[in-house]
Short mmCIF file of C-alpha atoms in Angstrom, two decimals:
data_model
loop_
_atom_site.label_atom_id
_atom_site.label_comp_id
_atom_site.label_asym_id
_atom_site.label_seq_id
_atom_site.Cartn_x
_atom_site.Cartn_y
_atom_site.Cartn_z
CA UNK E 837 0.00 0.00 0.00
CA UNK E 838 1.68 3.20 -1.08
CA UNK E 839 -0.55 5.53 0.90
CA UNK E 840 0.46 5.62 4.57
CA UNK E 841 -2.86 7.20 5.53
CA UNK E 842 -4.78 4.31 4.09
CA UNK E 843 -2.37 1.83 5.64
CA UNK E 844 -3.03 3.41 9.02
CA UNK E 845 -6.75 3.10 8.37
CA UNK E 846 -6.42 -0.63 7.77
CA UNK E 847 -4.25 -1.03 10.83
CA UNK E 848 -6.66 0.86 13.05
CA UNK E 849 -10.03 -0.39 11.88
CA UNK E 850 -9.81 -3.72 10.07
CA UNK E 851 -10.14 -5.86 13.21
CA UNK E 852 -13.14 -3.86 14.36
CA UNK E 853 -14.85 -4.04 10.96
CA UNK E 854 -14.09 -7.76 10.82
CA UNK E 855 -15.77 -8.28 14.19
CA UNK E 856 -18.77 -6.30 12.95
CA UNK E 857 -19.07 -8.43 9.81
CA UNK E 858 -18.62 -11.63 11.75
CA UNK E 859 -21.45 -10.61 14.04
CA UNK E 860 -23.70 -9.68 11.13
CA UNK E 861 -22.95 -12.70 8.95
CA UNK E 862 -22.01 -15.41 11.50
CA UNK E 863 -19.72 -16.99 8.96
CA UNK E 864 -15.92 -16.67 9.04
CA UNK E 865 -15.45 -17.06 5.30
CA UNK E 866 -18.13 -14.56 4.38
CA UNK E 867 -16.87 -12.11 6.99
CA UNK E 868 -13.37 -12.34 5.54
CA UNK E 869 -14.68 -11.92 1.97
CA UNK E 870 -16.74 -8.87 2.84
CA UNK E 871 -13.87 -7.37 4.83
CA UNK E 872 -11.70 -7.67 1.75
CA UNK E 873 -14.40 -6.24 -0.48
CA UNK E 874 -15.00 -3.35 1.94
CA UNK E 875 -11.38 -2.27 2.10
CA UNK E 876 -10.81 -2.75 -1.62
CA UNK E 877 -13.73 -0.44 -2.34
CA UNK E 878 -12.47 1.97 0.26
CA UNK E 879 -9.00 1.84 -1.30
CA UNK E 880 -10.35 2.63 -4.75
CA UNK E 881 -12.53 5.47 -3.52
CA UNK E 882 -9.91 6.86 -1.12
CA UNK E 883 -8.04 9.10 -3.60
CA UNK E 884 -11.32 10.77 -4.58
CA UNK E 885 -12.48 11.32 -1.02
CA UNK E 886 -12.93 15.00 -0.26
CA UNK E 887 -13.35 14.82 3.49
CA UNK E 888 -11.33 12.49 5.61
CA UNK E 889 -13.00 13.35 8.92
CA UNK E 890 -15.29 10.39 9.42
CA UNK E 891 -13.30 7.51 8.02
CA UNK E 892 -14.43 5.00 10.63
CA UNK E 893 -18.12 5.66 9.96
CA UNK E 894 -17.38 5.60 6.22
CA UNK E 895 -15.84 2.12 6.53
CA UNK E 896 -18.80 0.94 8.57
CA UNK E 897 -21.15 2.25 5.88
CA UNK E 898 -19.33 0.39 3.11
CA UNK E 899 -19.19 -2.78 5.21
CA UNK E 900 -22.91 -2.54 6.01
CA UNK E 901 -23.82 -2.12 2.35
CA UNK E 902 -21.55 -4.91 1.17
CA UNK E 903 -22.85 -7.30 3.83
CA UNK E 904 -26.41 -6.44 2.86
CA UNK E 905 -25.87 -7.03 -0.83
CA UNK E 906 -24.06 -10.29 -0.12
CA UNK E 907 -26.95 -11.45 2.04
CA UNK E 908 -29.36 -10.56 -0.70
CA UNK E 909 -27.32 -12.40 -3.31
CA UNK E 910 -26.77 -15.58 -1.36
CA UNK E 911 -29.38 -17.71 0.25
CA UNK E 912 -28.80 -18.02 3.93
CA UNK E 913 -26.30 -20.70 4.74
CA UNK E 914 -27.22 -23.69 6.80
CA UNK E 915 -26.95 -23.17 10.49
CA UNK E 916 -24.91 -26.36 10.61
CA UNK E 917 -22.03 -24.52 8.97
CA UNK E 918 -21.63 -22.18 11.88
CA UNK E 919 -18.35 -22.80 13.66
CA UNK E 920 -18.37 -23.05 17.40
CA UNK E 921 -16.20 -20.59 19.24
CA UNK E 922 -13.68 -21.85 21.78
CA UNK E 923 -15.90 -20.85 24.60
CA UNK E 924 -18.76 -22.95 23.36
CA UNK E 925 -16.67 -26.01 22.59
CA UNK E 926 -15.22 -26.05 26.10
CA UNK E 927 -13.72 -29.53 26.59
CA UNK E 928 -14.80 -29.51 30.24
CA UNK E 929 -18.44 -29.23 29.35
CA UNK E 930 -20.38 -32.47 29.07
CA UNK E 931 -21.65 -33.71 25.71
CA UNK E 932 -25.20 -32.82 26.69
CA UNK E 933 -24.12 -29.35 27.74
CA UNK E 934 -22.27 -28.84 24.46
CA UNK E 935 -25.34 -29.93 22.53
CA UNK E 936 -27.39 -27.47 24.56
CA UNK E 937 -24.89 -24.75 23.71
CA UNK E 938 -25.15 -25.58 20.03
CA UNK E 939 -28.92 -25.42 20.25
CA UNK E 940 -28.76 -22.13 22.04
CA UNK E 941 -26.35 -20.72 19.49
CA UNK E 942 -28.51 -21.84 16.58
CA UNK E 943 -31.63 -20.45 18.19
CA UNK E 944 -30.03 -17.11 18.97
CA UNK E 945 -28.55 -16.73 15.50
CA UNK E 946 -31.82 -17.76 13.85
CA UNK E 947 -33.61 -15.14 15.93
CA UNK E 948 -31.03 -12.47 15.07
CA UNK E 949 -31.33 -13.38 11.39
CA UNK E 950 -35.10 -13.04 11.56
CA UNK E 951 -34.76 -9.39 12.50
CA UNK E 952 -35.22 -6.87 9.70
CA UNK E 953 -31.78 -5.90 8.36
CA UNK E 954 -31.87 -2.38 9.80
CA UNK E 955 -32.74 -3.60 13.27
CA UNK E 956 -30.04 -6.26 13.17
CA UNK E 957 -27.43 -3.77 12.01
CA UNK E 958 -28.44 -1.16 14.57
CA UNK E 959 -28.40 -3.71 17.38
CA UNK E 960 -24.94 -5.02 16.49
CA UNK E 961 -23.55 -1.51 16.00
CA UNK E 962 -24.89 -0.28 19.35
CA UNK E 963 -24.68 -3.26 21.66
CA UNK E 964 -21.60 -5.08 20.39
CA UNK E 965 -19.59 -2.54 18.39
CA UNK E 966 -20.49 0.04 21.05
CA UNK E 967 -21.05 2.94 18.68
CA UNK E 968 -23.01 6.04 19.60
CA UNK E 969 -26.45 6.67 18.18
CA UNK E 970 -25.09 9.65 16.23
CA UNK E 971 -22.55 7.35 14.56
CA UNK E 972 -25.16 4.68 13.85
CA UNK E 973 -27.41 7.31 12.28
CA UNK E 974 -24.54 8.45 10.06
CA UNK E 975 -23.67 4.88 9.04
CA UNK E 976 -27.22 3.77 8.36
CA UNK E 977 -28.34 7.03 6.84
CA UNK E 978 -31.20 7.88 9.20
CA UNK E 979 -31.88 9.95 12.28
CA UNK E 980 -30.58 9.23 15.78
CA UNK E 981 -34.15 8.62 16.80
CA UNK E 982 -34.54 5.99 14.08
CA UNK E 983 -31.32 4.32 15.22
CA UNK E 984 -32.57 4.24 18.81
CA UNK E 985 -35.92 2.83 17.71
CA UNK E 986 -34.26 0.13 15.62
CA UNK E 987 -32.13 -1.01 18.56
CA UNK E 988 -35.13 -0.94 20.86
CA UNK E 989 -37.33 -2.92 18.47
CA UNK E 990 -34.56 -5.45 17.86
CA UNK E 991 -34.16 -6.09 21.59
CA UNK E 992 -37.88 -6.23 22.15
CA UNK E 993 -38.31 -8.83 19.41
CA UNK E 994 -35.36 -10.93 20.53
CA UNK E 995 -36.67 -10.92 24.10
CA UNK E 996 -40.02 -12.11 22.82
CA UNK E 997 -38.65 -14.80 20.50
CA UNK E 998 -36.14 -16.06 23.03
CA UNK E 999 -38.32 -15.72 26.11
CA UNK E 1000 -38.15 -19.46 26.83
CA UNK E 1001 -34.37 -19.93 26.69
CA UNK E 1002 -33.23 -21.93 29.64
CA UNK E 1003 -31.08 -20.11 32.16
CA UNK E 1004 -28.90 -23.22 32.52
CA UNK E 1005 -27.98 -22.85 28.86
CA UNK E 1006 -26.50 -19.45 29.37
CA UNK E 1007 -24.75 -19.98 32.71
CA UNK E 1008 -20.98 -20.19 32.75
CA UNK E 1009 -19.69 -23.73 32.66
CA UNK E 1010 -15.96 -23.30 32.83
CA UNK E 1011 -14.14 -25.25 35.51
CA UNK E 1012 -15.70 -28.68 35.28
CA UNK E 1013 -18.79 -30.44 36.57
CA UNK N 540 -24.19 -33.51 36.24
CA UNK N 541 -25.90 -31.13 38.64
CA UNK N 542 -29.12 -29.64 37.46
CA UNK N 543 -28.90 -25.91 37.05
CA UNK N 544 -30.49 -24.05 39.91
CA UNK N 545 -33.78 -22.41 39.14
CA UNK N 546 -33.35 -18.70 39.54
CA UNK N 547 -35.31 -15.60 38.72
CA UNK N 548 -36.33 -15.20 35.08
CA UNK N 549 -33.32 -14.09 33.13
CA UNK N 550 -33.11 -11.51 30.35
CA UNK N 551 -33.00 -13.39 26.99
CA UNK N 552 -30.62 -10.71 25.73
CA UNK N 553 -27.99 -12.40 27.91
CA UNK N 554 -28.18 -15.37 25.56
CA UNK N 555 -27.68 -13.06 22.58
CA UNK N 556 -24.76 -11.39 24.36
CA UNK N 557 -23.19 -14.75 24.99
CA UNK N 558 -23.34 -15.71 21.31
CA UNK N 559 -22.50 -12.39 19.66
CA UNK N 560 -20.59 -10.65 22.43
CA UNK N 561 -17.21 -12.40 22.25
CA UNK N 562 -16.82 -11.75 18.52
CA UNK N 563 -14.52 -13.76 16.27
CA UNK N 564 -11.48 -15.30 17.87
CA UNK N 565 -8.12 -13.66 17.38
CA UNK N 566 -6.76 -16.25 14.95
CA UNK N 567 -9.72 -15.69 12.64
CA UNK N 568 -9.29 -11.93 12.68
CA UNK N 569 -5.53 -12.27 12.17
CA UNK N 570 -6.07 -14.52 9.14
CA UNK N 571 -8.66 -12.17 7.63
CA UNK N 572 -6.35 -9.18 8.16
CA UNK N 573 -3.35 -10.98 6.68
CA UNK N 574 -5.37 -11.81 3.59
CA UNK N 575 -6.59 -8.24 3.33
CA UNK N 576 -3.11 -6.74 3.71
CA UNK N 577 -1.68 -9.06 1.06
CA UNK N 578 -4.37 -8.05 -1.39
CA UNK N 579 -3.98 -4.35 -0.68
CA UNK N 580 -0.23 -4.57 -1.16
CA UNK N 581 -0.81 -6.20 -4.48
CA UNK N 582 -3.09 -3.35 -5.42
CA UNK N 583 -0.14 -1.00 -5.21
CA UNK N 584 1.92 -2.84 -7.83
CA UNK N 585 1.89 -1.36 -11.36
CA UNK N 586 -0.61 -2.53 -13.96
CA UNK N 587 0.21 -2.59 -17.67
CA UNK N 588 -1.94 -2.97 -20.73
CA UNK N 589 -1.65 -3.48 -24.43
CA UNK N 590 -3.88 -3.85 -27.46
CA UNK N 591 -4.28 -6.67 -29.95
CA UNK N 592 -6.03 -5.18 -33.00
CA UNK N 593 -7.91 -6.93 -35.79
CA UNK N 594 -8.34 -10.32 -34.22
CA UNK N 595 -11.13 -12.81 -34.83
CA UNK N 596 -12.99 -11.07 -32.01
CA UNK N 597 -12.10 -7.52 -33.04
CA UNK N 598 -9.72 -5.46 -30.94
CA UNK N 599 -8.72 -7.23 -27.75
CA UNK N 600 -7.29 -5.36 -24.75
CA UNK N 601 -5.01 -7.04 -22.25
CA UNK N 602 -3.94 -5.91 -18.79
CA UNK N 603 -1.43 -7.56 -16.49
CA UNK N 604 0.32 -6.99 -13.20
CA UNK N 605 3.49 -8.60 -11.93
CA UNK N 606 1.71 -11.86 -11.17
CA UNK N 607 -0.03 -12.44 -14.42
CA UNK N 608 -2.86 -11.40 -16.65
CA UNK N 609 -5.54 -9.39 -14.85
CA UNK N 610 -8.01 -8.61 -17.59
CA UNK N 611 -9.00 -9.31 -21.15
CA UNK N 612 -11.26 -6.70 -22.70
CA UNK N 613 -13.53 -7.61 -25.61
CA UNK N 614 -16.16 -5.44 -27.29
CA UNK N 615 -14.80 -2.33 -25.62
CA UNK N 616 -12.53 0.58 -26.51
CA UNK N 617 -9.25 1.79 -25.07
CA UNK N 618 -10.75 4.58 -22.95
CA UNK N 619 -13.37 2.33 -21.42
CA UNK N 620 -10.89 -0.48 -20.84
CA UNK N 621 -8.35 1.80 -19.15
CA UNK N 622 -11.08 3.31 -16.99
CA UNK N 623 -12.36 -0.11 -15.97
CA UNK N 624 -8.89 -1.29 -14.99
CA UNK N 625 -8.26 1.92 -13.06
CA UNK N 626 -11.54 1.47 -11.17
CA UNK N 627 -10.98 -2.19 -10.45
CA UNK N 628 -7.35 -1.95 -9.49
CA UNK N 629 -7.13 1.48 -7.95
CA UNK N 630 -4.65 2.92 -10.45
CA UNK N 631 -4.35 3.77 -14.08
CA UNK N 632 -2.67 1.11 -16.21
CA UNK N 633 0.38 2.03 -18.25
CA UNK N 634 0.61 0.91 -21.88
CA UNK N 635 3.51 -1.48 -22.16
CA UNK N 636 3.79 -3.85 -25.13
CA UNK N 637 6.83 -5.38 -23.44
CA UNK N 638 4.95 -6.61 -20.38
CA UNK N 639 2.14 -8.04 -22.49
CA UNK N 640 4.32 -9.43 -25.24
CA UNK N 641 3.95 -13.11 -24.46
CA UNK N 642 0.22 -13.03 -23.69
CA UNK N 643 -0.44 -11.01 -26.81
CA UNK N 644 1.60 -13.37 -28.99
CA UNK N 645 -0.17 -16.47 -27.69
CA UNK N 646 -3.61 -14.96 -27.93
CA UNK N 647 -3.01 -13.76 -31.46
CA UNK N 648 -1.90 -17.25 -32.51
CA UNK N 649 -4.87 -18.83 -30.70
CA UNK N 650 -7.41 -16.58 -32.38
CA UNK N 651 -5.82 -17.30 -35.78
CA UNK N 652 -6.18 -21.02 -35.15
CA UNK N 653 -2.41 -21.49 -35.11
CA UNK N 654 -2.28 -22.49 -31.51
CA UNK N 655 -4.63 -24.71 -29.50
CA UNK N 656 -3.40 -24.16 -25.94
CA UNK N 657 -2.94 -20.93 -24.03
CA UNK N 658 -0.23 -21.01 -21.42
CA UNK N 659 -0.41 -17.60 -19.80
CA UNK N 660 -0.24 -16.91 -16.08
CA UNK N 661 -3.53 -15.48 -14.84
CA UNK N 662 -3.86 -13.46 -11.63
CA UNK N 663 -7.19 -14.11 -9.90
CA UNK N 664 -6.14 -12.84 -6.50
CA UNK N 665 -8.63 -9.99 -6.63
CA UNK N 666 -11.53 -12.35 -7.27
CA UNK N 667 -13.68 -13.64 -4.38
CA UNK N 668 -13.08 -17.26 -3.34
CA UNK N 669 -16.36 -18.58 -4.73
CA UNK N 670 -15.92 -16.83 -8.07
CA UNK N 671 -12.34 -18.09 -8.23
CA UNK N 672 -13.53 -21.64 -7.60
CA UNK N 673 -16.00 -21.35 -10.48
CA UNK N 674 -13.39 -19.82 -12.80
CA UNK N 675 -10.82 -22.50 -11.95
CA UNK N 676 -13.44 -25.15 -12.76
CA UNK N 677 -14.23 -23.44 -16.08
CA UNK N 678 -10.54 -23.47 -16.85
CA UNK N 679 -10.54 -27.26 -16.72
CA UNK N 680 -13.15 -27.61 -19.49
CA UNK N 681 -11.15 -28.87 -22.46
CA UNK N 682 -11.11 -27.14 -25.81
CA UNK N 683 -13.81 -28.42 -28.13
CA UNK N 684 -16.31 -29.35 -25.42
CA UNK N 685 -19.02 -27.46 -23.58
CA UNK N 686 -20.62 -27.85 -20.17
CA UNK N 687 -23.99 -26.62 -18.86
CA UNK N 688 -24.36 -24.19 -15.96
CA UNK N 689 -26.08 -26.92 -13.95
CA UNK N 690 -23.26 -29.37 -14.57
CA UNK N 691 -20.75 -26.75 -13.48
CA UNK N 692 -22.71 -26.26 -10.26
CA UNK N 693 -22.68 -30.03 -9.70
CA UNK N 694 -18.94 -30.21 -10.26
CA UNK N 695 -18.56 -27.59 -7.56
CA UNK N 696 -20.74 -29.66 -5.23
CA UNK N 697 -23.39 -26.94 -5.21
CA UNK N 698 -26.07 -28.50 -7.41
CA UNK N 699 -28.53 -25.64 -6.82
CA UNK N 700 -26.08 -22.85 -7.48
CA UNK N 701 -26.49 -22.72 -11.28
CA UNK N 702 -27.43 -19.06 -11.16
CA UNK N 703 -24.51 -18.14 -8.89
CA UNK N 704 -22.21 -20.02 -11.26
CA UNK N 705 -23.62 -17.95 -14.13
CA UNK N 706 -22.94 -14.78 -12.15
CA UNK N 707 -19.34 -15.80 -11.46
CA UNK N 708 -18.76 -16.57 -15.13
CA UNK N 709 -20.34 -13.28 -16.15
CA UNK N 710 -17.67 -11.58 -14.05
CA UNK N 711 -14.79 -13.54 -15.54
CA UNK N 712 -12.03 -10.92 -15.78
CA UNK N 713 -10.04 -12.91 -18.34
CA UNK N 714 -12.37 -14.31 -21.01
CA UNK N 715 -10.76 -16.66 -23.57
CA UNK N 716 -7.94 -17.41 -21.09
CA UNK N 717 -10.55 -18.77 -18.72
CA UNK N 718 -12.95 -20.28 -21.23
CA UNK N 719 -16.28 -19.21 -19.77
CA UNK N 720 -17.53 -19.40 -23.37
CA UNK N 721 -17.50 -23.19 -22.97
CA UNK N 722 -20.37 -22.98 -20.48
CA UNK N 723 -23.77 -22.93 -22.16
CA UNK N 724 -27.40 -23.55 -21.25
CA UNK N 725 -28.56 -27.15 -20.81
CA UNK N 726 -30.37 -27.05 -24.16
CA UNK N 727 -27.19 -26.10 -25.99
CA UNK N 728 -28.13 -22.45 -26.35
CA UNK N 729 -25.19 -20.11 -25.85
CA UNK N 730 -27.00 -17.78 -23.47
CA UNK N 731 -25.09 -14.67 -22.64
CA UNK N 732 -21.54 -13.54 -23.20
CA UNK N 733 -20.28 -10.12 -22.15
CA UNK N 734 -23.87 -9.05 -21.94
CA UNK N 735 -25.35 -9.73 -25.38
CA UNK N 736 -22.23 -10.61 -27.39
CA UNK N 737 -23.32 -14.13 -28.16
CA UNK N 738 -21.76 -13.80 -31.62
CA UNK N 739 -18.31 -13.67 -30.01
CA UNK N 740 -19.07 -16.79 -27.99
CA UNK N 741 -20.19 -18.59 -31.15
CA UNK N 742 -17.00 -17.56 -32.98
CA UNK N 743 -14.82 -18.88 -30.18
CA UNK N 744 -16.66 -22.19 -29.98
CA UNK N 745 -16.53 -22.58 -33.74
CA UNK N 746 -12.81 -21.86 -33.69
CA UNK N 747 -12.43 -24.62 -31.11
CA UNK N 748 -14.28 -27.10 -33.26
CA UNK N 749 -17.68 -27.14 -31.59
CA UNK N 750 -20.33 -27.56 -34.32
CA UNK N 751 -22.65 -24.58 -34.24
CA UNK N 752 -25.90 -23.58 -35.92
CA UNK N 753 -26.57 -19.94 -35.16
CA UNK N 754 -26.44 -19.56 -31.38
CA UNK N 755 -27.02 -23.26 -30.79
CA UNK N 756 -24.70 -26.18 -30.53
CA UNK N 757 -25.64 -28.98 -32.92
CA UNK N 758 -25.55 -32.72 -32.41
CA UNK N 759 -22.08 -34.00 -31.84
CA UNK N 760 -21.13 -31.03 -29.72
CA UNK N 761 -22.81 -32.57 -26.74
CA UNK N 762 -23.68 -30.62 -23.65
CA UNK N 763 -22.64 -32.62 -20.64
#
């Protein structure tokens, strides 16, 4: 990369954008593809960029749009393809507990996927990427109020759809039986 | 195993937090970043182009980087080709007959029917993994035969992805070199090439010995 400013941008934000895409898409390969696509587009547009004040929000906007068009283009992947994180494949957990974790994970992701795209994006941006409502509004192209409403509606729906999840499924299991 | 204690009703958002909160693990992020950095570095390398005029398919434009051929432009003009390369690769290509000499020579011979195999390095590093997989599979279709979109999807173990395969082929950056023209509809109809340039597809197939009648393949040139 010849442009040190762009290189710094990659250094500073690529991990964060990757986490965002992973949370939106739940698929390591797709997250990596869209990350690549996002930064390639950013790289091509960078020389023509007039204002370089809100680069982080700009990257989030590109990533959001790319993820959305990928999701439109591809049918949803099978839940069975979702990799388990280290935490969920804890070797100390019993087989039954691991199966319960898998079920929980599938249920949660299915519920998150059922959310309208804007609500899902707003929820992930606010709750997990920890962005402010002003930033979310800028990224998603709406008002702060709309961003707040989207997060609220997303949480309300998830609480309703997941109201019967078992507390045992979400308790910490590290450290043995 | 102890049964979990019954407690007060928990907030279901805790379950969502548990699944989405931790994010990808570090190794995954590191791998994605390494891949990204490699591709961006490649973007900074120079891109060259050259022109092959008056071929069987009209004027053909070629662009290459240090790792191989990046693009073949058919049914276009120099301005549009240069602009497309600049947009796709982030910088304006430089005309350099020297860098394209070998590719140009081979392609010229191929389109004159003096050569039956093209042995030119192709650089697909800027193509997404799925598209690359499709293009690599298309590359294995031998000269003189054709394959249907559905069969291609089957070969990629995605029997229902015929449409996605079509999309990947439609975005083939290096037509002729990667013979996407050898993929046709199940009925033997040519169906799409660089938009509506079916005539070019027919010329290529004819050159390769596939019997054609208009935009259809005739008996003998079997669609697998």
